[in-house]
Coordinates of C-alpha atoms in Angstrom, one line a residue:
X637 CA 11.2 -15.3 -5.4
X638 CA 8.9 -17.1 -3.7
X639 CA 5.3 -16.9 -5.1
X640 CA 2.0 -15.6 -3.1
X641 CA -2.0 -15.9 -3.7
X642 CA -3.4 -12.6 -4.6
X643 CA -7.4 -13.2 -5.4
X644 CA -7.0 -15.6 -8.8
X645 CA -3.6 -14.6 -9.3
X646 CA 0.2 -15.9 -8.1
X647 CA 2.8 -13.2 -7.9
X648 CA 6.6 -12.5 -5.8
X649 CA 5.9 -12.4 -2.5
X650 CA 7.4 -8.7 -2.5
X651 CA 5.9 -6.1 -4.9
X652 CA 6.1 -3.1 -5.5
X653 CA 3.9 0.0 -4.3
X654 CA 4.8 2.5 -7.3
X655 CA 3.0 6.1 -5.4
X656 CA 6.5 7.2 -4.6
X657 CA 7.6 7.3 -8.0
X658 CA 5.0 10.2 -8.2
X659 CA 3.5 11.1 -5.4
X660 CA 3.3 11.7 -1.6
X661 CA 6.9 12.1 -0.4
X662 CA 8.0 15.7 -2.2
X663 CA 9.8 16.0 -5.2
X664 CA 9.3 12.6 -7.2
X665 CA 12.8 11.0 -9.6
X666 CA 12.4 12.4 -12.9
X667 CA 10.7 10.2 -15.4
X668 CA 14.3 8.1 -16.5
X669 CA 14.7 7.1 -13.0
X670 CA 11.4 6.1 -12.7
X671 CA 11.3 4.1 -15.8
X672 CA 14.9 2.7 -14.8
X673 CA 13.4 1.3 -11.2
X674 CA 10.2 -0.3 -12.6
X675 CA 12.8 -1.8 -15.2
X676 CA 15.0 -3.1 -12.5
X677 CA 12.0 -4.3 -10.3
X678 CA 10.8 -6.3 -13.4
X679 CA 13.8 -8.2 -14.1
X680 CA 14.7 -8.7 -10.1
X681 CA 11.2 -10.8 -10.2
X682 CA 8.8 -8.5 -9.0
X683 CA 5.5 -9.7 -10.7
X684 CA 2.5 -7.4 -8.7
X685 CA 2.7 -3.4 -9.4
X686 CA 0.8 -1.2 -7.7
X687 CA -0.5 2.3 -8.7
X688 CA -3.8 4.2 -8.6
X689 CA -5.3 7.3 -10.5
X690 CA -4.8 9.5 -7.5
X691 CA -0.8 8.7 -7.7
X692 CA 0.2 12.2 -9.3
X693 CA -3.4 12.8 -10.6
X694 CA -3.0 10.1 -13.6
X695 CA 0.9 10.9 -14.3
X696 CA 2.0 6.9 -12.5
X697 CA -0.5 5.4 -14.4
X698 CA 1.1 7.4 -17.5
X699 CA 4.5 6.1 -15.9
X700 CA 3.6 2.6 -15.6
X701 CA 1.2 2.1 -18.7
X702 CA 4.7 3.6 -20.7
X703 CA 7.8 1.7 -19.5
X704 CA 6.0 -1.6 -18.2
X705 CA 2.6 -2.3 -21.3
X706 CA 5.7 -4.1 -23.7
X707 CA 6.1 -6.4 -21.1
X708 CA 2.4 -6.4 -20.0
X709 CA 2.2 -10.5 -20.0
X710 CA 4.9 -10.9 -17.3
X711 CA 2.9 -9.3 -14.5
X712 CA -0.5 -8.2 -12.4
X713 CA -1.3 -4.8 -12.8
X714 CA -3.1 -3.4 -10.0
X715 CA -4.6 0.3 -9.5
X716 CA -7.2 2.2 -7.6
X717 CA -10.3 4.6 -8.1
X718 CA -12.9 6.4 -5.9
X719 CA -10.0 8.8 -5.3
X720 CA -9.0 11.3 -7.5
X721 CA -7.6 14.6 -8.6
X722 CA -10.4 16.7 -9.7
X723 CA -9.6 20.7 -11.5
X724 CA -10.8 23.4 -8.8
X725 CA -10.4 27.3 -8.5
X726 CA -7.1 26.6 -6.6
X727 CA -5.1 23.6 -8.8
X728 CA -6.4 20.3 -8.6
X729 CA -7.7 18.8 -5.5
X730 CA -7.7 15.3 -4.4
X731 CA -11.7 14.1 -4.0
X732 CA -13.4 11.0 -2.5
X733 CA -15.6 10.1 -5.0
X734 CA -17.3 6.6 -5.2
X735 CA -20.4 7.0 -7.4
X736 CA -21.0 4.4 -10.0
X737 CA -20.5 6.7 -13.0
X738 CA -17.2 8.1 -11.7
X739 CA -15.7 4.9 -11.0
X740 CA -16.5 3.9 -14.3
X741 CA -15.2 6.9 -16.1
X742 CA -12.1 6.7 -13.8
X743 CA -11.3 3.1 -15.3
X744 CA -12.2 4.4 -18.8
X745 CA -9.5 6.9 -18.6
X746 CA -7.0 4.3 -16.2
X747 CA -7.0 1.8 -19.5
X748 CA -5.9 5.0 -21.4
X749 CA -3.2 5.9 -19.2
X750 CA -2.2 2.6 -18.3
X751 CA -2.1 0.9 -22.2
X752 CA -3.9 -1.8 -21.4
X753 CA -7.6 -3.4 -22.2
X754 CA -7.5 -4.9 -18.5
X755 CA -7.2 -4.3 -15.6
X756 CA -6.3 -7.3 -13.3
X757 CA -6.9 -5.9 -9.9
X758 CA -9.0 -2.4 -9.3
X759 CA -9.3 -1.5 -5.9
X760 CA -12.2 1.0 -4.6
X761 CA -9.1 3.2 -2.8
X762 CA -10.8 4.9 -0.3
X763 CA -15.0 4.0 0.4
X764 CA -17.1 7.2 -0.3
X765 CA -19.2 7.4 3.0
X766 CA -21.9 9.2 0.7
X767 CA -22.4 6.4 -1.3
X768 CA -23.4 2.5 0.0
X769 CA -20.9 0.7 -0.4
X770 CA -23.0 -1.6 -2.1
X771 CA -23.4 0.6 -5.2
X772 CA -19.8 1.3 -5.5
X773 CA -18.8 -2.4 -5.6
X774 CA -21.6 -2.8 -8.2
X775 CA -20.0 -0.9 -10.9
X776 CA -17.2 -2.6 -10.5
X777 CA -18.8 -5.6 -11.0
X778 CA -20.4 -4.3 -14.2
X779 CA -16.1 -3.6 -15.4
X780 CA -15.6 -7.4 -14.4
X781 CA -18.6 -8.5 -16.6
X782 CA -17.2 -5.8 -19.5
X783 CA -14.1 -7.2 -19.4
X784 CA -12.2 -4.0 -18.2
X785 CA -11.5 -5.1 -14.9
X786 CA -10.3 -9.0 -13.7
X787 CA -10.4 -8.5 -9.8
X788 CA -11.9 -6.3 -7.4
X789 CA -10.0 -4.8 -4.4
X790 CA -10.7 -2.3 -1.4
X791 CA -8.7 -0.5 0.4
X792 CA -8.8 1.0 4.2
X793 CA -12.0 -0.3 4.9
X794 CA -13.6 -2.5 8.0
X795 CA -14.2 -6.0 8.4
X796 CA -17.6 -5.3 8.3
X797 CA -17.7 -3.4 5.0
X798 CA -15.3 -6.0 3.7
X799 CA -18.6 -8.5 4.1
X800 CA -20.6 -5.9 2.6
X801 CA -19.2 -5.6 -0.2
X802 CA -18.3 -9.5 -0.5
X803 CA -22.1 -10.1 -0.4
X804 CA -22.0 -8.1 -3.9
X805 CA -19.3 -9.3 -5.5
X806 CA -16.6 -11.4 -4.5
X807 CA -13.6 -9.4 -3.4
X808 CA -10.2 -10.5 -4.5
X809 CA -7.6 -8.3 -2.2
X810 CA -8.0 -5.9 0.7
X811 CA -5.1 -3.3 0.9
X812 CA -4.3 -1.0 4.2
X813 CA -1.9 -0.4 6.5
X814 CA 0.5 -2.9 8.2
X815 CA 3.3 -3.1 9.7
X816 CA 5.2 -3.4 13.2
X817 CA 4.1 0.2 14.2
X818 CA 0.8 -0.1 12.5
X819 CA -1.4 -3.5 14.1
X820 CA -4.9 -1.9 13.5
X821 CA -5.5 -4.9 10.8
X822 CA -4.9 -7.2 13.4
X823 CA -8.3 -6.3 15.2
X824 CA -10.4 -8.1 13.0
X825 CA -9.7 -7.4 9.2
X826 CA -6.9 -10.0 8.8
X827 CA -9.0 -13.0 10.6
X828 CA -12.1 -11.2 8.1
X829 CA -9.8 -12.1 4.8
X830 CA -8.7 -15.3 6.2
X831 CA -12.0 -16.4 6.6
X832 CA -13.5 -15.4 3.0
X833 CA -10.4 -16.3 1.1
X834 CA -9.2 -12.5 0.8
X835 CA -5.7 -11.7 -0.3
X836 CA -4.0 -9.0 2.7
X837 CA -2.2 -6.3 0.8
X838 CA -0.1 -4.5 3.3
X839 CA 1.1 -0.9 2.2
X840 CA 3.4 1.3 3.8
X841 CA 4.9 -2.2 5.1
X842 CA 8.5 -0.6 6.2
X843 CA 6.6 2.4 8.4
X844 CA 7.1 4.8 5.4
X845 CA 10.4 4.4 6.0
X846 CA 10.9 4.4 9.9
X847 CA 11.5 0.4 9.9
X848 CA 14.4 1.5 8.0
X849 CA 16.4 2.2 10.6
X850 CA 17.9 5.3 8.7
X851 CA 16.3 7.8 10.8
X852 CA 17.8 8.9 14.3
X853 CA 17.2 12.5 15.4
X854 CA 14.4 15.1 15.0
X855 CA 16.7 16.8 12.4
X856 CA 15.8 14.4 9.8
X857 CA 12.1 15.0 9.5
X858 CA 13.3 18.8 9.4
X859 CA 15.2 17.8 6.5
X860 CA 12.1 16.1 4.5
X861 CA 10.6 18.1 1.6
X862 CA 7.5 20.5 2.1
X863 CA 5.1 18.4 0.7
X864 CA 6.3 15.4 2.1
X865 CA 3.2 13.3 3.7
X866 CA 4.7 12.5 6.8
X867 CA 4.9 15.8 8.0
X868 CA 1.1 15.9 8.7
X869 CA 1.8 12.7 10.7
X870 CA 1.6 12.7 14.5
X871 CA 4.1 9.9 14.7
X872 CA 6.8 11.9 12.9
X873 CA 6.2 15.0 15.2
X874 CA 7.2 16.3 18.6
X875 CA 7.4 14.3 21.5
X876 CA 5.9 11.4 19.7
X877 CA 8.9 11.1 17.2
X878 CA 11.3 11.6 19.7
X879 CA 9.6 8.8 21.9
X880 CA 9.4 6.0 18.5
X881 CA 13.3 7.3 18.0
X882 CA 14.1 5.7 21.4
X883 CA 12.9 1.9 19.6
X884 CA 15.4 2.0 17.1
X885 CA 18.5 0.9 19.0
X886 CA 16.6 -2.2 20.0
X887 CA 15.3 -3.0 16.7
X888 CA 18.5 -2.4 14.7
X889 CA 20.0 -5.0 16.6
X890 CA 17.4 -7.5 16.3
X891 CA 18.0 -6.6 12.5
X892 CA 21.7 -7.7 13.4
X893 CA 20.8 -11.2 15.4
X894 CA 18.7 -12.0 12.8
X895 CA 21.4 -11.4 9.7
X896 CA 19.2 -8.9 7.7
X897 CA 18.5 -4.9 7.4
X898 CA 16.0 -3.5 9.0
X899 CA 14.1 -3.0 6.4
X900 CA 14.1 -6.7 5.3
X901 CA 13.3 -7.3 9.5
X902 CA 9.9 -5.6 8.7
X903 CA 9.0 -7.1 5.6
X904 CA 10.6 -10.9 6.5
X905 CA 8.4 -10.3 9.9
X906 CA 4.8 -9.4 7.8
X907 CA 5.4 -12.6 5.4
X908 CA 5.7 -14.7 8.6
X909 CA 2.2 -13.7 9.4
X910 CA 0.0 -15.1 7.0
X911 CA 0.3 -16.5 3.6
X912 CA -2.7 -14.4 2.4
X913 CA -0.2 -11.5 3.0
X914 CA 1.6 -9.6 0.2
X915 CA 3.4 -6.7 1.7
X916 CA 4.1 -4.3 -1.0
X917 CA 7.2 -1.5 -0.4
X918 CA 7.8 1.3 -2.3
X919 CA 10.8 3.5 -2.9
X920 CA 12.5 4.9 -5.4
X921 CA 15.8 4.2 -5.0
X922 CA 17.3 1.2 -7.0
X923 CA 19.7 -0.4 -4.1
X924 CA 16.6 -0.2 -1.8
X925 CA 14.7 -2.2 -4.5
X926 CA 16.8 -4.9 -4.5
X927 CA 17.2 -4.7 -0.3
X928 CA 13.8 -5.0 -0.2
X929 CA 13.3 -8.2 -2.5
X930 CA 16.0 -9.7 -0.9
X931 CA 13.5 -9.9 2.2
X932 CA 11.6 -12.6 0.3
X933 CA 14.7 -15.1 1.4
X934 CA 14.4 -14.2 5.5
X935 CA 12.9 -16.3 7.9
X936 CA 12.8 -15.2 11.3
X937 CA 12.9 -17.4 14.4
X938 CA 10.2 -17.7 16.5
X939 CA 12.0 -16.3 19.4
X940 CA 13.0 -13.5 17.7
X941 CA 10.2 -13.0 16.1
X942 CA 8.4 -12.7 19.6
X943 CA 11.0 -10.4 20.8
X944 CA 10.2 -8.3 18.2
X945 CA 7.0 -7.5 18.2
X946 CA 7.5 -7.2 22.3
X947 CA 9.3 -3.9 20.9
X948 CA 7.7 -2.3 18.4
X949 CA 3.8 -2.7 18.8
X950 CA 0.4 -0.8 19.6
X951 CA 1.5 0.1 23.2
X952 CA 5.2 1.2 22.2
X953 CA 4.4 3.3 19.7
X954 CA 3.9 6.9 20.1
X955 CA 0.9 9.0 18.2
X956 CA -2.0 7.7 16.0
X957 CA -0.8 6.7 12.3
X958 CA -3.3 9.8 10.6
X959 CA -3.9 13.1 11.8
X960 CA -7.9 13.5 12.6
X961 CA -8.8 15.3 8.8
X962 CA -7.1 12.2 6.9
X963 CA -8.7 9.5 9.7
X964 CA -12.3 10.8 9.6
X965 CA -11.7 9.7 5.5
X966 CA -10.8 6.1 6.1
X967 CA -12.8 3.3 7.2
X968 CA -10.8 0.8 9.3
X969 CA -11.2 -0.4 12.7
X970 CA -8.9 2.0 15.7
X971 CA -8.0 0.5 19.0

C-alpha cells in the first residue's frame, strides 16, 4: 500500500477507524469477529488503527490492546480522550470532559486497556468548551514529556483552535469529518494543516456508509438497529434522505466509468486531495475491509474527478451532518 505522513509517523494510506467494532451503529460483531477483522486488516497492510476510550466505554481499547499488543511493533496506535463514559443513576453516560487531571487519568487507564506503555497518537476527541483549550493540550504535553503519549491529535475542532493549541504544543494530526457529502473541512481547516505541517485524518470518509452505494429506499434506514447513530441524523431522515437518495444513480455510475466501487470512488477521490490526508473507514465486515484497501490503487481522472464533486457537494446535499444537541458539542467551522 502506498504509504502517508501522519505527524512523525509513515503508515498505509487507508486505515482503519475501529468504533464500529464496538460502538455507534447497534449491535457490534461479537468479540471473534472483531478480533478476526483487525487480524485480516493487519496482514492486508493496514498500519494506522484508530480507537478511543469512548468506543464502547473502554471495551475497543480492551479489543484492540488484546488481539493487536503481540504485534504492537508493526503499527501506530491511535486513540482519543476528553470523551468518555462516566457511571450515572441511569447506566453510563457519555461526558465531555477536558480537564487536565481527567485526560490524564483517562491515558492511565487507555495504557491498561490497550497493553501498551505508549501511546503514539492521542487525540483530545472532542474540545471541552469549559476548559481553555490551552490547558487541555497542556496535559497532554506533560504525557509526551512522560513518555506515555508520542503525538498529540484533535479532533472536530476550528482552524482557529487548531493554532491555539499549536502555539502549546505542536499538533501532530487533526481528525473530523470528510467526505463528498461532508466539505465543512474545506472552509479553512485543511488549508490550516497544510500550512502548519498537520496530518488531515478524515473519519466517516464513505458517508457512514451512504458513499456505499448500498442504500436506495427509505426502507433501509427503517431497517437499521435502534441504537444505530444515524437515526438521529437529519441526512438520513425524511425528505432529506429521500432528496440525497436521488444522487446515487449518478454516482454509482461514475463508480462504473471510473472501474471501482463506490466506496473505493469516495476514498480514491479524498486521497486525491491532499497528501496530508489519511482517510480512515471503518466497518466490520471482512470483504468490505479488503474493498476498502483496495482504494489505495485508484486514481481518478481529473475530469471525473470534477464531475464528481459537481454531484455530490455542499449545495446537493440535503440536511446538516449533526442534529443541533450533537453540533452545539463540536467545534468546527459550518457554512
Amino acid at each position: 500500500m502506498q504509504q502517508r505522513k501522519l505527524g512523525p509517523f509513515q503508515v498505509g494510506a487507508i486505515s482503519l477507524g475501529c468504533m464500529n467494532l464496538s460502538h455507534a451503529y447497534g449491535v457490534p460483531p461479537s468479540p471473534e469477529q472483531g478480533e478476526a477483522l483487525l487480524l485480516k486488516a493487519l496482514d492486508l497492510g493496514v498500519t494506522h488503527f484508530d480507537t478511543a476510550a469512548l468506543y464502547g466505554f473502554g471495551a475497543n481499547e480492551t479489543l484492540v490492546g488484546r488481539v493487536l499488543s503481540p504485534h504492537r511493533s508493526r503499527f501506530t496506535l491511535a486513540s482519543k480522550c476528553g470523551m468518555t463514559g462516566v457511571n450515572g443513576e441511569g447506566g453510563v453516560k457519555r461526558v465531555i470532559d477536558g480537564r487536565p487531571e481527567s485526560l490524564k487519568r483517562t491515558c492511565e487507564e487507555a495504557l491498561q486497556r490497550l497493553r501498551t506503555d505508549v501511546i503514539d497518537l492521542y487525540y483530545l476527541h472532542r474540545w471541552d468548551k469549559q476548559v481553555p483549550v490551552e490547558d487541555s493540550v497542556g496535559a497532554l504535553a506533560d504525557l509526551v514529556r512522560e513518555g506515555k503519549i508520542r503525538a498529540i491529535g484533535l479532533s472536530e475542532v476550528s482552524a482557529g483552535t487548531l493554532r491555539r493549541a499549536h502555539a502549546v504544543h505542536p499538533v501532530a494530526a487533526l481528525q473530523t469529518e470528510y467526505s463528498l457529502w461532508t466539505r465543512n473541512a474545506e472552509i479553512a481547516v485543511l488549508d490550516a494543516c497544510r500550512e502548519l505541517g498537520v496530518s488531515f485524518v478524515a473519519f466517516s470518509p464513505i458517508g457512514r456508509g451512504f458513499l456505499a452505494g448500498a442504500l436506495s429506499t427509505p426502507a433501509d434506514i427503517a431497517a437499521f438497529d435502534a441504537k444505530d447513530i444515524r437515526r438521529a441524523m437529519p441526512r438520513f431522515q425524511g425528505d432529506d434522505f429521500a432528496a440525497n437518495l436521488r444522487l446515487l444513480d449518478g454516482y454509482r455510475a461514475l463508480a462504473r466509468e471510473a472501474g471501482c466501487t463506490p466506496a473505493q470512488l469516495a476514498l480514491a477521490w479524498l486521497l486525491g486531495r491532499g497528501e496530508h490526508i489519511l482517510p480512515i473507514p471503518g466497518t466490520t465486515s471482512a470483504a468490505h475491509l479488503e474493498e476498502n484497501v483496495k482504494a489505495a490503487e485508484v486514481t481518478l481522472s481529473t475530469g471525473l474527478a470534477a464531475r464528481l464533486e459537481a454531484l455530490i457537494d455542499r449545495r446537493t446535499v440535503a440536511g446538516p451532518r449533526y442534529n443541533a444537541a450533537t453540533q452545539a458539542e463540536i467545534d468546527t467551522e459550518e457554512f
